[in-house]
Amino acid sequence: MTAIRLRQFFLLLFSFLIVGVGFFQMFMRTQGSMPMDFTIRLIVVAALFVVLWALMAKFQPYGSQTLVPCLVLLSGIGVMLIARIDAAQNTGVAGRQLLWIMVSLVLCCALVAGLHDYRILRRFSYVSMVVGLALLLAPMLPLVGHEEGGSRIWLKFGSYTMQPAEFAKLFLAFFFAAYLFDHRDQLAVGGKKVLGFRLPRIRDLGPIIIVWLVSMGVLVMQRDLGTSLMFFAMFVSMLYVATGRASWIAIGVGAFAVGAVAASSIFSHVGNRITAWLHPFDADVYNAVGGSEQLVKGVFGLAAGRLAGTGLGQGHPYITPLSFSDFIYTSVGEELGLAGLLAVLLLYLIIIATGMVTAMKIKDGFGKLLASGLVFTMAFQVFTVVGGVTLLIPLTGLTMPYMAAGGSSLVANMLLAMLLVVISNAANKPQPDTTSDTFQYEALAALREQEVKERAAQVEAQKAQNALATQVISTKPLLGANPDEGDDGYDGYEFEETADQDIVDEETHEQPRIDDEMLEEHARHAQHAAGDNGTTGGNANDIANDMRRDGR
């Protein structure tokens, strides 16, 4: 274990070295020296990453340690290019981004140290649903809701903005995983088979219809194609993992395609993005408001980078609008070239593959659905961003995880990665060897301890029952016998009578019941005693009938 920890630590130091050399080279080319305040912030961030690694080694010893170096490289490259754009535009976005990295690392440390068992999240499934929907619809509030770029997906507090949908995806993933885990057997039942697909039953279409309506509501009210597409795709992917039926994917793709086509014809904002994707180099589309100018400049930046890039600090990524956020990937391509783009995609692939392996290894159904849903959300977000800036698909408005400027996306995706670490800790934890003598001895000792407890409980129950029977029945001469006169004609039992209260069961607070055979037995003895005293048998029967009537 010590050798493994050393290799992991050296891998973390190697990622620090790569990022440090990149910052040094970029600042020397753009400013001639390393800014002191920026250097201090970088050292603090590196120290927090080391603390996070140490906490993972202590509280999540079997969690995947490959994620932290990937996070260091992705966030480091992102801040490096943002700082390069700041140097050209005289802005300070990179400094704020480092502060958001510090905040996210503190939250990640708290999550790793505090969340020992991810299954506790299943208890709050419906609470997660309410919180997720509230965050998703929060930008519609009249005072704090903020519209930017044609989409109303922001909350604005003074000069700071927040995108709550980034956090909503975590809470909705908790709810989707818990709901599908509880109802997976019902949703897996197939109906009619059409075109090689086993379609689900009509009554099982309710969940996907509800999520589709919520996604379309986000698309209509907030005019945000990316967020609505991401949530609907996350639910459909988790539904496929839960049931194993490809028909759910076909239904999901068809349903969202219908909604997207309808939205493109209703909302000009969505329609402009599709037109810019189809005709990016058309002069009219290029010069139109909301046209393809940003797309075309991003493509030219990618072309300028070629294979090895222009070099850090020697390109012109700031020419592309929003090159530090939505188009951060084109900035990487211009200054680091195709080699840098492939290296970035490889880092994302490592994170995604780690999450997929965790989902396959974990035996708990809730953990399997949660891990697959979280990692698919990240993979889908990377695909839509890369596909959008390379003209593969229309732009969706999503940002590159860990790299693009923005505190909401950075914090949410950092927490997502730490959730994968917690789940991987449970998946990689070694199982006990059931064939060893120690395990068998401990199992036998546990069984014996359980048997002793059960026997003790049975003895206590028997004692309580005997004590109750002793209170109910007492040894006393029967009715009609007079012990003072020396009548020893019968030596038997009768029920003790009290003048003020009846006999009541202490456990049930009910009077004890006497069956007919016991009453007849008392009647015969009473008749015998009455015959000795000169009474008739009818009196004995009357006594028995009175006892039966009184419930005694």
Coordinates of C-alpha atoms in Angstrom, one line a residue:
M1 CA 0.0 0.0 0.0
T2 CA 2.9 2.4 0.7
A3 CA 4.4 1.9 -2.7
I4 CA 1.0 2.6 -4.3
R5 CA 0.6 5.8 -2.3
L6 CA 4.1 7.0 -3.4
R7 CA 3.3 6.3 -7.0
Q8 CA 0.1 8.3 -6.7
F9 CA 1.8 11.2 -5.0
F10 CA 4.5 11.3 -7.6
L11 CA 1.8 11.3 -10.3
L12 CA 0.3 14.3 -8.6
L13 CA 3.6 16.1 -8.4
F14 CA 4.2 15.4 -12.1
S15 CA 0.9 17.1 -12.9
F16 CA 2.0 20.1 -10.8
L17 CA 5.2 20.2 -12.8
I18 CA 3.5 20.3 -16.1
V19 CA 1.1 23.0 -15.1
G20 CA 3.9 25.0 -13.4
V21 CA 6.1 24.9 -16.5
G22 CA 3.1 26.0 -18.7
F23 CA 2.4 29.0 -16.5
F24 CA 6.0 30.0 -16.4
Q25 CA 6.4 29.8 -20.2
M26 CA 3.1 31.7 -20.8
F27 CA 3.8 34.6 -18.4
M28 CA 7.4 35.0 -19.5
R29 CA 6.2 35.4 -23.1
T30 CA 3.3 37.7 -22.3
Q31 CA 4.5 39.8 -19.3
G32 CA 8.2 39.0 -19.0
S33 CA 7.8 37.7 -15.4
M34 CA 5.6 35.7 -13.1
P35 CA 3.1 37.9 -11.1
M36 CA 3.7 37.5 -7.4
D37 CA 0.0 37.5 -6.4
F38 CA -0.9 35.0 -9.1
T39 CA 2.0 32.7 -8.0
I40 CA 0.8 32.8 -4.4
R41 CA -2.7 31.7 -5.5
L42 CA -1.2 28.9 -7.5
I43 CA 0.8 27.7 -4.5
V44 CA -2.4 27.7 -2.3
V45 CA -4.3 25.8 -4.9
A46 CA -1.5 23.2 -5.1
A47 CA -1.5 22.8 -1.3
L48 CA -5.3 22.3 -1.3
F49 CA -4.9 19.6 -3.9
V50 CA -2.3 17.8 -1.7
V51 CA -4.7 18.1 1.3
L52 CA -7.5 16.6 -0.9
W53 CA -5.2 13.7 -1.9
A54 CA -4.3 13.1 1.7
L55 CA -7.9 13.0 2.8
M56 CA -8.8 10.6 0.0
A57 CA -6.0 8.3 1.1
K58 CA -7.3 8.4 4.7
F59 CA -11.1 8.3 4.4
Q60 CA -11.4 6.8 0.9
P61 CA -8.4 4.4 0.8
Y62 CA -9.8 2.3 -2.1
G63 CA -11.1 5.3 -4.2
S64 CA -9.7 5.9 -7.6
Q65 CA -6.6 8.2 -7.3
T66 CA -6.3 8.8 -11.0
L67 CA -9.0 11.5 -10.9
V68 CA -7.1 14.1 -8.9
P69 CA -4.1 14.4 -11.4
C70 CA -6.6 14.7 -14.3
L71 CA -8.4 17.5 -12.4
V72 CA -5.1 19.3 -11.8
L73 CA -4.2 19.2 -15.5
L74 CA -7.6 20.2 -16.8
S75 CA -8.2 23.0 -14.4
G76 CA -4.6 24.2 -14.7
I77 CA -4.7 24.3 -18.5
G78 CA -8.0 26.1 -18.4
V79 CA -6.7 28.8 -16.0
M80 CA -3.5 29.1 -18.0
L81 CA -5.4 30.0 -21.2
I82 CA -7.7 32.3 -19.3
A83 CA -4.7 34.1 -17.9
R84 CA -3.3 34.3 -21.4
I85 CA -6.5 36.0 -22.6
D86 CA -6.5 38.3 -19.6
A87 CA -3.0 39.4 -20.5
A88 CA -4.2 40.5 -24.0
Q89 CA -7.5 42.1 -22.8
N90 CA -6.3 43.5 -19.5
T91 CA -9.0 41.6 -17.5
G92 CA -8.8 39.5 -14.3
V93 CA -10.9 36.5 -15.0
A94 CA -8.1 34.0 -14.2
G95 CA -7.6 35.3 -10.7
R96 CA -11.3 34.8 -9.9
Q97 CA -11.2 31.4 -11.4
L98 CA -8.4 30.4 -9.0
L99 CA -10.5 31.6 -6.1
W100 CA -13.4 29.3 -7.3
I101 CA -10.9 26.4 -7.5
M102 CA -10.0 27.0 -3.9
V103 CA -13.7 27.0 -2.9
S104 CA -14.4 23.9 -4.8
L105 CA -11.4 22.1 -3.3
V106 CA -12.6 23.0 0.3
L107 CA -16.0 21.6 -0.5
C108 CA -14.4 18.5 -2.0
C109 CA -12.3 17.9 1.1
A110 CA -15.5 18.2 3.2
L111 CA -17.3 15.7 1.0
V112 CA -14.5 13.1 0.9
A113 CA -14.1 13.3 4.7
G114 CA -17.8 13.4 5.6
L115 CA -19.5 11.1 3.1
H116 CA -18.4 7.6 4.1
D117 CA -21.3 5.8 2.5
Y118 CA -22.9 7.2 -0.6
R119 CA -26.1 5.1 0.0
I120 CA -27.3 7.6 2.5
L121 CA -28.2 9.8 -0.5
R122 CA -30.9 7.4 -1.4
R123 CA -32.8 8.3 1.8
F124 CA -33.3 11.9 0.5
S125 CA -34.5 11.0 -3.0
Y126 CA -37.6 13.1 -3.0
V127 CA -35.9 16.0 -1.2
S128 CA -33.3 15.9 -3.9
M129 CA -36.0 16.1 -6.5
V130 CA -37.6 19.2 -4.9
V131 CA -34.2 20.9 -4.6
G132 CA -33.2 20.0 -8.1
L133 CA -36.4 21.3 -9.7
A134 CA -36.2 24.4 -7.5
L135 CA -32.6 25.1 -8.7
L136 CA -33.6 24.4 -12.3
L137 CA -36.5 26.8 -12.3
A138 CA -34.8 29.5 -10.1
P139 CA -33.7 31.7 -13.0
M140 CA -37.4 32.4 -13.7
L141 CA -37.7 34.4 -10.5
P142 CA -38.4 38.0 -11.2
L143 CA -35.7 39.8 -9.1
V144 CA -32.7 37.6 -9.3
G145 CA -33.3 35.9 -12.6
H146 CA -30.9 37.1 -15.3
E147 CA -31.0 36.7 -19.1
E148 CA -27.7 36.6 -21.1
G149 CA -27.0 35.5 -24.6
G150 CA -30.7 34.9 -25.3
S151 CA -31.1 32.4 -22.5
R152 CA -32.5 33.0 -19.0
I153 CA -30.3 30.5 -17.0
W154 CA -28.6 32.8 -14.6
L155 CA -29.1 34.1 -11.1
K156 CA -27.5 37.5 -10.5
F157 CA -26.5 38.9 -7.1
G158 CA -24.9 42.3 -7.6
S159 CA -21.9 41.8 -9.9
Y160 CA -21.8 38.0 -9.4
T161 CA -23.8 35.5 -11.5
M162 CA -24.6 31.9 -10.8
Q163 CA -25.9 29.1 -13.1
P164 CA -28.0 26.9 -10.8
A165 CA -28.6 24.2 -13.4
E166 CA -25.1 23.0 -12.8
F167 CA -26.0 22.0 -9.2
A168 CA -29.5 20.9 -10.2
K169 CA -27.9 18.1 -12.3
L170 CA -26.4 16.5 -9.1
F171 CA -29.6 16.5 -7.1
L172 CA -31.7 15.2 -10.0
A173 CA -29.1 12.5 -10.6
F174 CA -29.7 11.4 -6.9
F175 CA -33.4 11.3 -7.5
F176 CA -33.3 9.5 -10.8
A177 CA -31.0 6.9 -9.4
A178 CA -33.2 6.2 -6.4
Y179 CA -36.4 6.2 -8.4
L180 CA -35.2 3.9 -11.2
F181 CA -33.6 1.6 -8.7
D182 CA -37.0 1.2 -6.9
H183 CA -39.0 0.8 -10.2
R184 CA -36.6 -0.9 -12.5
D185 CA -38.5 -4.3 -12.5
Q186 CA -41.7 -2.6 -13.6
L187 CA -40.0 -0.5 -16.3
A188 CA -38.1 -3.5 -17.7
V189 CA -41.3 -5.4 -18.6
G190 CA -41.7 -5.2 -22.4
G191 CA -44.8 -4.8 -24.5
K192 CA -45.2 -5.2 -28.2
K193 CA -42.2 -5.7 -30.5
V194 CA -41.9 -3.2 -33.3
L195 CA -39.0 -3.0 -35.9
G196 CA -36.9 -5.2 -33.7
F197 CA -37.4 -3.1 -30.5
R198 CA -39.4 -4.4 -27.6
L199 CA -41.5 -1.3 -26.7
P200 CA -42.4 -0.6 -23.1
R201 CA -46.0 -0.9 -21.9
I202 CA -48.2 2.2 -22.2
R203 CA -48.6 2.5 -18.4
D204 CA -44.8 2.6 -17.9
L205 CA -44.3 5.7 -20.1
G206 CA -45.3 8.0 -17.3
P207 CA -41.8 8.8 -16.0
I208 CA -40.3 9.6 -19.3
I209 CA -43.3 11.7 -20.3
I210 CA -43.0 13.8 -17.1
V211 CA -39.2 14.3 -17.6
W212 CA -39.8 15.2 -21.2
L213 CA -42.4 17.8 -20.2
V214 CA -40.0 19.3 -17.6
S215 CA -37.2 19.5 -20.2
M216 CA -39.5 21.1 -22.8
G217 CA -40.6 23.5 -20.1
V218 CA -37.0 24.5 -19.5
L219 CA -36.5 24.9 -23.2
V220 CA -39.6 27.0 -23.6
M221 CA -39.3 29.2 -20.5
Q222 CA -35.6 29.6 -20.4
R223 CA -34.8 29.2 -24.1
D224 CA -31.9 27.0 -23.1
L225 CA -31.4 24.0 -25.5
G226 CA -28.3 22.7 -23.7
T227 CA -29.7 22.4 -20.2
S228 CA -32.9 20.7 -21.3
L229 CA -31.0 18.3 -23.6
M230 CA -28.6 17.4 -20.8
F231 CA -31.2 16.6 -18.2
F232 CA -33.3 14.6 -20.6
A233 CA -30.3 12.7 -21.9
M234 CA -29.2 11.9 -18.4
F235 CA -32.6 10.4 -17.5
V236 CA -32.8 8.3 -20.7
S237 CA -29.3 7.0 -20.2
M238 CA -30.0 6.0 -16.6
L239 CA -33.3 4.4 -17.7
Y240 CA -31.4 2.3 -20.2
V241 CA -28.9 1.2 -17.6
A242 CA -31.7 0.3 -15.2
T243 CA -33.7 -1.7 -17.7
G244 CA -31.2 -2.8 -20.4
R245 CA -33.8 -2.0 -23.2
A246 CA -32.6 0.0 -26.2
S247 CA -36.2 1.0 -27.0
W248 CA -36.1 3.6 -24.2
I249 CA -33.2 5.3 -26.0
A250 CA -35.1 5.3 -29.3
I251 CA -38.1 6.8 -27.6
G252 CA -36.0 9.4 -25.9
V253 CA -34.2 10.5 -29.0
G254 CA -37.4 10.7 -31.0
A255 CA -39.3 12.6 -28.2
F256 CA -36.5 15.2 -27.8
A257 CA -36.1 15.6 -31.6
V258 CA -39.8 16.5 -31.9
G259 CA -39.4 19.1 -29.1
A260 CA -36.2 20.6 -30.5
V261 CA -37.7 21.0 -34.0
A262 CA -40.8 22.6 -32.5
A263 CA -38.6 25.0 -30.4
S264 CA -36.4 25.9 -33.4
S265 CA -39.5 27.1 -35.3
I266 CA -41.0 29.0 -32.3
F267 CA -37.9 30.6 -30.7
S268 CA -35.6 32.7 -32.9
H269 CA -32.7 32.1 -30.5
V270 CA -32.7 28.3 -31.1
G271 CA -33.4 28.7 -34.8
N272 CA -30.4 31.1 -35.3
R273 CA -28.1 28.4 -33.8
I274 CA -29.4 25.8 -36.2
T275 CA -29.0 28.2 -39.1
A276 CA -25.5 29.1 -38.1
W277 CA -24.6 25.4 -37.9
L278 CA -26.0 24.6 -41.3
H279 CA -24.6 27.7 -43.1
P280 CA -21.7 29.0 -41.1
F281 CA -19.7 30.5 -44.0
D282 CA -22.7 32.3 -45.6
A283 CA -22.1 36.0 -45.6
D284 CA -25.7 36.9 -44.6
V285 CA -25.6 34.4 -41.7
Y286 CA -22.1 35.5 -40.6
N287 CA -23.1 39.2 -40.3
A288 CA -26.6 38.5 -38.8
V289 CA -27.4 39.2 -35.2
G290 CA -26.7 35.9 -33.4
G291 CA -25.2 34.5 -36.6
S292 CA -22.1 32.4 -37.2
E293 CA -19.4 34.9 -36.5
Q294 CA -18.3 33.3 -33.3
L295 CA -18.4 29.8 -34.8
V296 CA -16.3 30.8 -37.8
K297 CA -13.7 32.6 -35.7
G298 CA -13.4 29.6 -33.5
V299 CA -12.8 27.3 -36.5
F300 CA -10.2 29.7 -37.9
G301 CA -8.4 29.6 -34.5
L302 CA -8.4 25.7 -34.6
A303 CA -6.9 25.9 -38.1
A304 CA -4.2 28.3 -37.0
G305 CA -3.0 25.9 -34.4
R306 CA -2.4 23.1 -36.8
L307 CA -0.6 20.1 -35.3
A308 CA 1.6 21.5 -32.5
G309 CA 0.0 24.9 -31.9
T310 CA 1.3 28.4 -32.1
G311 CA 2.8 28.1 -28.6
L312 CA 1.6 29.4 -25.3
G313 CA 1.3 33.2 -25.4
Q314 CA 2.0 33.4 -29.2
G315 CA -1.5 32.9 -30.6
H316 CA -4.6 35.1 -30.8
P317 CA -7.4 33.2 -29.1
Y318 CA -8.9 36.4 -27.7
I319 CA -10.2 37.2 -31.2
T320 CA -13.0 34.6 -30.8
P321 CA -15.9 35.9 -28.6
L322 CA -16.2 34.1 -25.2
S323 CA -12.9 32.4 -25.9
F324 CA -12.4 32.0 -22.1
S325 CA -15.7 30.2 -21.5
D326 CA -17.9 28.7 -24.2
F327 CA -15.0 28.6 -26.7
I328 CA -12.1 27.6 -24.4
Y329 CA -11.6 24.5 -26.5
T330 CA -10.8 26.5 -29.6
S331 CA -8.3 28.5 -27.5
V332 CA -6.6 25.2 -26.5
G333 CA -6.5 24.2 -30.2
E334 CA -4.9 27.5 -31.3
E335 CA -2.1 27.6 -28.8
L336 CA -1.5 23.9 -28.2
G337 CA -2.6 22.5 -31.6
L338 CA -4.2 19.2 -32.4
A339 CA -1.8 17.4 -30.0
G340 CA -3.1 19.6 -27.1
L341 CA -6.7 19.0 -28.1
L342 CA -6.2 15.2 -28.1
A343 CA -4.3 15.3 -24.8
V344 CA -7.3 17.2 -23.2
L345 CA -9.8 14.7 -24.7
L346 CA -7.6 11.9 -23.3
L347 CA -7.8 13.4 -19.8
Y348 CA -11.6 13.5 -20.1
L349 CA -11.6 10.0 -21.4
I350 CA -9.6 8.8 -18.3
I351 CA -12.2 10.4 -16.0
I352 CA -15.1 8.9 -18.0
A353 CA -13.5 5.5 -18.2
T354 CA -12.9 5.5 -14.4
G355 CA -16.6 6.3 -13.8
M356 CA -17.7 3.6 -16.2
V357 CA -15.5 1.0 -14.6
T358 CA -16.8 2.0 -11.2
A359 CA -20.4 1.6 -12.4
M360 CA -19.6 -1.9 -13.7
K361 CA -17.8 -3.0 -10.6
I362 CA -20.2 -1.7 -7.9
K363 CA -22.7 -4.3 -6.9
D364 CA -25.2 -2.0 -5.4
G365 CA -27.9 -1.0 -7.9
F366 CA -28.3 2.5 -6.6
G367 CA -24.5 3.1 -6.8
K368 CA -24.4 1.6 -10.3
L369 CA -27.2 4.0 -11.6
L370 CA -25.7 7.0 -9.8
A371 CA -22.2 6.5 -11.1
S372 CA -23.3 5.8 -14.7
G373 CA -25.7 8.9 -14.6
L374 CA -23.0 11.2 -13.3
V375 CA -20.3 10.1 -15.7
F376 CA -22.7 10.1 -18.7
T377 CA -23.6 13.7 -17.8
M378 CA -20.0 14.7 -18.0
A379 CA -19.4 12.8 -21.2
F380 CA -22.4 14.3 -22.8
Q381 CA -21.4 17.8 -21.8
V382 CA -17.9 17.3 -23.3
F383 CA -19.4 15.9 -26.5
T384 CA -21.9 18.7 -27.0
V385 CA -19.2 21.4 -26.4
V386 CA -16.6 19.8 -28.7
G387 CA -19.2 19.0 -31.3
G388 CA -20.6 22.5 -31.2
V389 CA -17.3 24.4 -31.7
T390 CA -16.2 21.9 -34.5
L391 CA -19.5 22.2 -36.4
L392 CA -20.5 18.6 -35.7
I393 CA -23.8 19.7 -34.0
P394 CA -25.4 23.0 -33.2
L395 CA -24.2 25.0 -30.3
T396 CA -26.0 24.2 -27.1
G397 CA -24.6 26.8 -24.7
L398 CA -22.9 24.3 -22.3
T399 CA -19.4 24.9 -21.0
M400 CA -16.3 22.7 -20.9
P401 CA -16.1 21.0 -17.4
Y402 CA -13.1 22.1 -15.3
M403 CA -11.7 24.4 -18.0
A404 CA -14.2 27.1 -18.9
A405 CA -14.4 30.2 -16.7
G406 CA -17.3 30.1 -14.3
G407 CA -17.6 29.2 -10.6
S408 CA -20.9 27.2 -10.9
S409 CA -19.7 24.8 -13.5
L410 CA -16.3 24.3 -11.8
V411 CA -17.7 23.7 -8.3
A412 CA -20.5 21.3 -9.5
N413 CA -18.2 19.2 -11.6
M414 CA -15.5 19.0 -8.9
L415 CA -18.2 17.6 -6.5
L416 CA -19.3 15.2 -9.3
A417 CA -15.7 13.9 -9.5
M418 CA -15.5 13.4 -5.7
L419 CA -18.8 11.5 -5.7
L420 CA -17.2 9.1 -8.2
V421 CA -14.3 8.7 -5.8
V422 CA -16.6 7.8 -3.0
I423 CA -18.5 5.3 -5.1
S424 CA -15.3 3.8 -6.4
N425 CA -14.1 3.4 -2.8
A426 CA -17.0 1.1 -2.2
A427 CA -16.5 -0.7 -5.6
N428 CA -12.8 -1.4 -5.1
K429 CA -13.0 -2.4 -1.4
P430 CA -11.7 -5.9 -1.1
Q431 CA -14.3 -8.6 -0.2
P432 CA -13.6 -10.8 2.9
D433 CA -12.1 -14.2 2.1
T434 CA -14.9 -16.6 3.1
T435 CA -12.6 -19.6 2.8
S436 CA -10.2 -18.5 5.5
D437 CA -10.2 -20.0 9.0
T438 CA -10.4 -16.5 10.6
F439 CA -13.6 -15.6 8.6
Q440 CA -15.2 -18.9 9.4
Y441 CA -14.4 -18.6 13.1
E442 CA -15.8 -15.1 13.2
A443 CA -18.9 -16.2 11.4
L444 CA -19.4 -19.2 13.8
A445 CA -18.9 -16.9 16.8
A446 CA -21.5 -14.5 15.5
L447 CA -24.0 -17.3 14.9
R448 CA -23.4 -18.6 18.5
E449 CA -23.9 -15.2 19.9
Q450 CA -27.1 -14.8 18.0
E451 CA -28.4 -18.2 19.3
V452 CA -27.6 -17.2 22.9
K453 CA -29.6 -14.0 22.5
E454 CA -32.5 -15.9 21.0
R455 CA -32.5 -18.5 23.8
A456 CA -32.3 -15.7 26.4
A457 CA -35.3 -14.0 24.9
Q458 CA -37.3 -17.2 24.9
V459 CA -36.5 -17.9 28.6
E460 CA -37.6 -14.4 29.5
A461 CA -40.8 -14.7 27.5
Q462 CA -41.5 -18.1 29.3
K463 CA -40.9 -16.5 32.7
A464 CA -43.2 -13.7 31.9
Q465 CA -45.9 -16.2 30.8
N466 CA -45.5 -18.3 33.9
A467 CA -45.7 -15.2 36.2
L468 CA -48.9 -14.1 34.5
A469 CA -50.4 -17.6 34.9
T470 CA -49.5 -17.6 38.6
Q471 CA -51.3 -14.2 39.1
V472 CA -54.4 -15.5 37.4
I473 CA -54.8 -18.9 39.0
S474 CA -54.5 -19.5 42.8
T475 CA -54.9 -22.5 45.0
K476 CA -58.1 -22.1 47.0
P477 CA -61.1 -24.3 48.1
L478 CA -64.0 -24.3 45.6
L479 CA -67.3 -22.6 46.1
G480 CA -69.5 -24.5 48.5
A481 CA -66.6 -26.0 50.6
N482 CA -66.1 -24.7 54.1
P483 CA -62.5 -25.3 55.3
D484 CA -63.4 -24.1 58.7
E485 CA -65.8 -27.0 59.2
G486 CA -63.2 -29.5 58.2
D487 CA -64.7 -30.3 54.9
D488 CA -62.0 -32.0 52.8
G489 CA -64.3 -33.4 50.2
Y490 CA -62.4 -31.7 47.4
D491 CA -58.9 -30.3 47.1
G492 CA -58.9 -28.3 43.9
Y493 CA -58.5 -24.9 42.2
E494 CA -60.8 -21.9 41.6
F495 CA -60.3 -18.4 40.2
E496 CA -59.5 -15.9 42.8
E497 CA -62.2 -13.3 43.3
T498 CA -61.7 -9.8 44.5
A499 CA -64.3 -7.5 45.9
D500 CA -63.2 -4.3 44.1
Q501 CA -61.8 -5.3 40.7
D502 CA -61.6 -8.2 38.2
I503 CA -58.5 -10.0 37.2
V504 CA -57.0 -8.2 34.2
D505 CA -54.1 -9.4 32.0
E506 CA -51.1 -7.1 32.6
E507 CA -50.0 -7.4 29.0
T508 CA -53.3 -6.9 27.1
H509 CA -55.4 -5.3 29.8
E510 CA -58.2 -7.8 29.1
Q511 CA -60.0 -10.2 31.4
P512 CA -58.7 -13.8 31.0
R513 CA -61.0 -16.1 29.0
I514 CA -62.2 -19.4 30.4
D515 CA -63.2 -22.1 27.9
D516 CA -66.4 -24.3 28.2
E517 CA -64.5 -27.4 29.3
M518 CA -63.1 -25.6 32.4
L519 CA -66.5 -24.3 33.2
E520 CA -68.1 -27.7 33.0
E521 CA -65.3 -29.1 35.2
H522 CA -66.0 -26.4 37.9
A523 CA -69.7 -27.1 37.6
R524 CA -69.3 -30.9 38.3
H525 CA -67.2 -30.1 41.4
A526 CA -69.6 -27.5 42.5
Q527 CA -72.5 -30.0 42.1
H528 CA -70.6 -32.6 44.1
A529 CA -70.0 -30.0 46.9
A530 CA -73.6 -28.9 46.8
G531 CA -74.8 -32.5 47.1
D532 CA -72.8 -32.9 50.3
N533 CA -74.4 -29.7 51.7
G534 CA -78.0 -30.7 50.7
T535 CA -78.3 -28.5 47.6
T536 CA -79.5 -29.4 44.1
G537 CA -77.6 -29.8 40.9
G538 CA -79.4 -27.0 39.3
N539 CA -77.7 -24.6 41.6
A540 CA -74.3 -25.8 40.3
N541 CA -75.4 -25.3 36.7
D542 CA -76.6 -21.8 37.6
I543 CA -73.2 -21.1 39.0
A544 CA -71.5 -22.2 35.8
N545 CA -73.9 -20.2 33.7
D546 CA -73.3 -17.2 35.8
M547 CA -69.6 -17.6 35.4
R548 CA -69.9 -18.0 31.6
R549 CA -72.1 -14.9 31.4
D550 CA -69.8 -12.8 33.4
G551 CA -66.8 -13.8 31.2
R552 CA -65.0 -15.5 34.0

